[in-house]
Amino acid sequence: MESAASRLETVRSNIARACKPARRSPGDVTLIAVSKTHGAEAIRPLIDAGQRVFGENRVQEAQAKWPALREAHPDIALHLIGQLQSNKAEEAVALFDCIHGLDRPSLLTALARAMDKAGRLVPCFVQVNIGDEPQKGGCPIAGLPDFLAQVRATPIPLAGLMCIPPADTEAAPFFQFLAKLAADNGLSGGVAGLSMGMSGDYETAVMLGATHVRVGTALFGERGAAQG
Ligand SMILES: *Cc1c(COP(=O)(O)O)cnc(C)c1O
């Protein structure tokens, strides 16, 4: 089996290669290693290989795994990439350094309150329901300008926009659309980020302007069939 270090090297060099035609610098792309469902024994080799940014999609799972792993490496940054329930806002604010799933006013209120209480501001990406899928999280496209105005009225640092394109279709048009929405809403030109791209399409995402790619399978291998 390929080692974690060599998979990491492969992903990093793919990112660097995708940066070239777009005249971007690899340093402007943050690789988030999505470690959901994987235990400490799978994560440690990546930490040893130098990876410092990780993503989890469940608050409870992250609470169980990360405090111990972080003790030895306080420079690790943890991103919450999944849907967040408002009643978990305080726990999320305590544990994570960035939250990618801000998508509705009730969660905005809960996060603003939790950050105020904790005295800690955690940057948030606004997730956009880019494919207009009824079952999926994310702010509706039509409601984005209003919701961004609501976010900007709070002290929460706006990190940019995030999306998960519809499964089984080409992702590129959705990545382009997210970049356009960012530009249309005053979130471009290095002012803010674009969190887009997963194992199957992170190179495309980088070519189209992603500042954060969320890569799990290409780094850790397949997750168990029953897991998220
Ligand atoms: C699981 C997950 C990823 C990583 O997916 P891979 O295909 O394993 O790279 C990225 N983003 C989100 C929101 C996820 O839930």
CSV table of N, CA and C and ligand atoms in Angstrom, one decimal, residues 34 36 57 81 162 164 198-199 214-217 223 228, ligand 1:
chain,number,residue,atom,x,y,z
A,34,VAL,N,-9.1,15.8,4.8
A,34,VAL,CA,-10.4,15.4,5.4
A,34,VAL,C,-10.3,14.0,6.1
A,36,LYS,N,-12.3,12.6,8.4
A,36,LYS,CA,-13.5,12.0,9.0
A,36,LYS,C,-13.5,10.5,8.8
A,57,ASN,N,-16.2,16.4,9.7
A,57,ASN,CA,-17.6,16.8,9.4
A,57,ASN,C,-18.5,16.6,10.6
A,81,ILE,N,-16.1,20.9,8.1
A,81,ILE,CA,-16.5,21.0,6.7
A,81,ILE,C,-18.0,20.6,6.5
A,162,MET,N,-18.3,28.6,0.0
A,162,MET,CA,-18.0,27.1,-0.1
A,162,MET,C,-19.1,26.5,-0.8
A,164,ILE,N,-20.5,22.4,-2.5
A,164,ILE,CA,-20.4,20.9,-2.8
A,164,ILE,C,-21.3,20.7,-4.0
A,198,MET,N,-12.9,18.4,-4.1
A,198,MET,CA,-12.6,17.2,-3.3
A,198,MET,C,-11.7,16.2,-4.0
A,199,SER,N,-11.6,15.0,-3.6
A,199,SER,CA,-10.6,14.1,-4.2
A,199,SER,C,-10.8,14.0,-5.7
A,214,ARG,N,-10.8,20.4,-0.2
A,214,ARG,CA,-11.1,19.5,0.9
A,214,ARG,C,-10.9,18.0,0.4
A,215,VAL,N,-9.8,17.4,0.8
A,215,VAL,CA,-9.4,16.1,0.1
A,215,VAL,C,-9.3,15.1,1.2
A,216,GLY,N,-10.2,14.0,1.1
A,216,GLY,CA,-10.1,12.9,2.0
A,216,GLY,C,-9.6,11.7,1.3
A,217,THR,N,-10.4,11.1,0.5
A,217,THR,CA,-10.0,9.8,-0.1
A,217,THR,C,-8.6,9.7,-0.8
A,223,ARG,N,-13.2,5.4,2.5
A,223,ARG,CA,-13.8,5.3,3.8
A,223,ARG,C,-14.7,4.1,3.8
A,228,GLY,N,-19.7,8.3,6.6
A,228,GLY,CA,-19.9,9.5,5.9
A,228,GLY,C,-18.8,9.9,5.0
B,1,LIG,C1,-16.1,14.0,2.9
B,1,LIG,C2,-16.0,15.4,2.4
B,1,LIG,C3,-14.9,15.8,1.6
B,1,LIG,C4,-13.8,14.9,1.1
B,1,LIG,O1,-14.3,14.0,0.2
B,1,LIG,P1,-13.3,13.0,-0.6
B,1,LIG,O2,-14.1,12.7,-1.9
B,1,LIG,O3,-13.0,11.9,0.2
B,1,LIG,O4,-12.1,13.8,-0.9
B,1,LIG,C5,-14.9,17.1,1.2
B,1,LIG,N1,-15.9,18.0,1.6
B,1,LIG,C6,-16.9,17.7,2.3
B,1,LIG,C7,-17.9,18.7,2.7
B,1,LIG,C8,-17.0,16.3,2.8
B,1,LIG,O5,-18.0,16.0,3.6
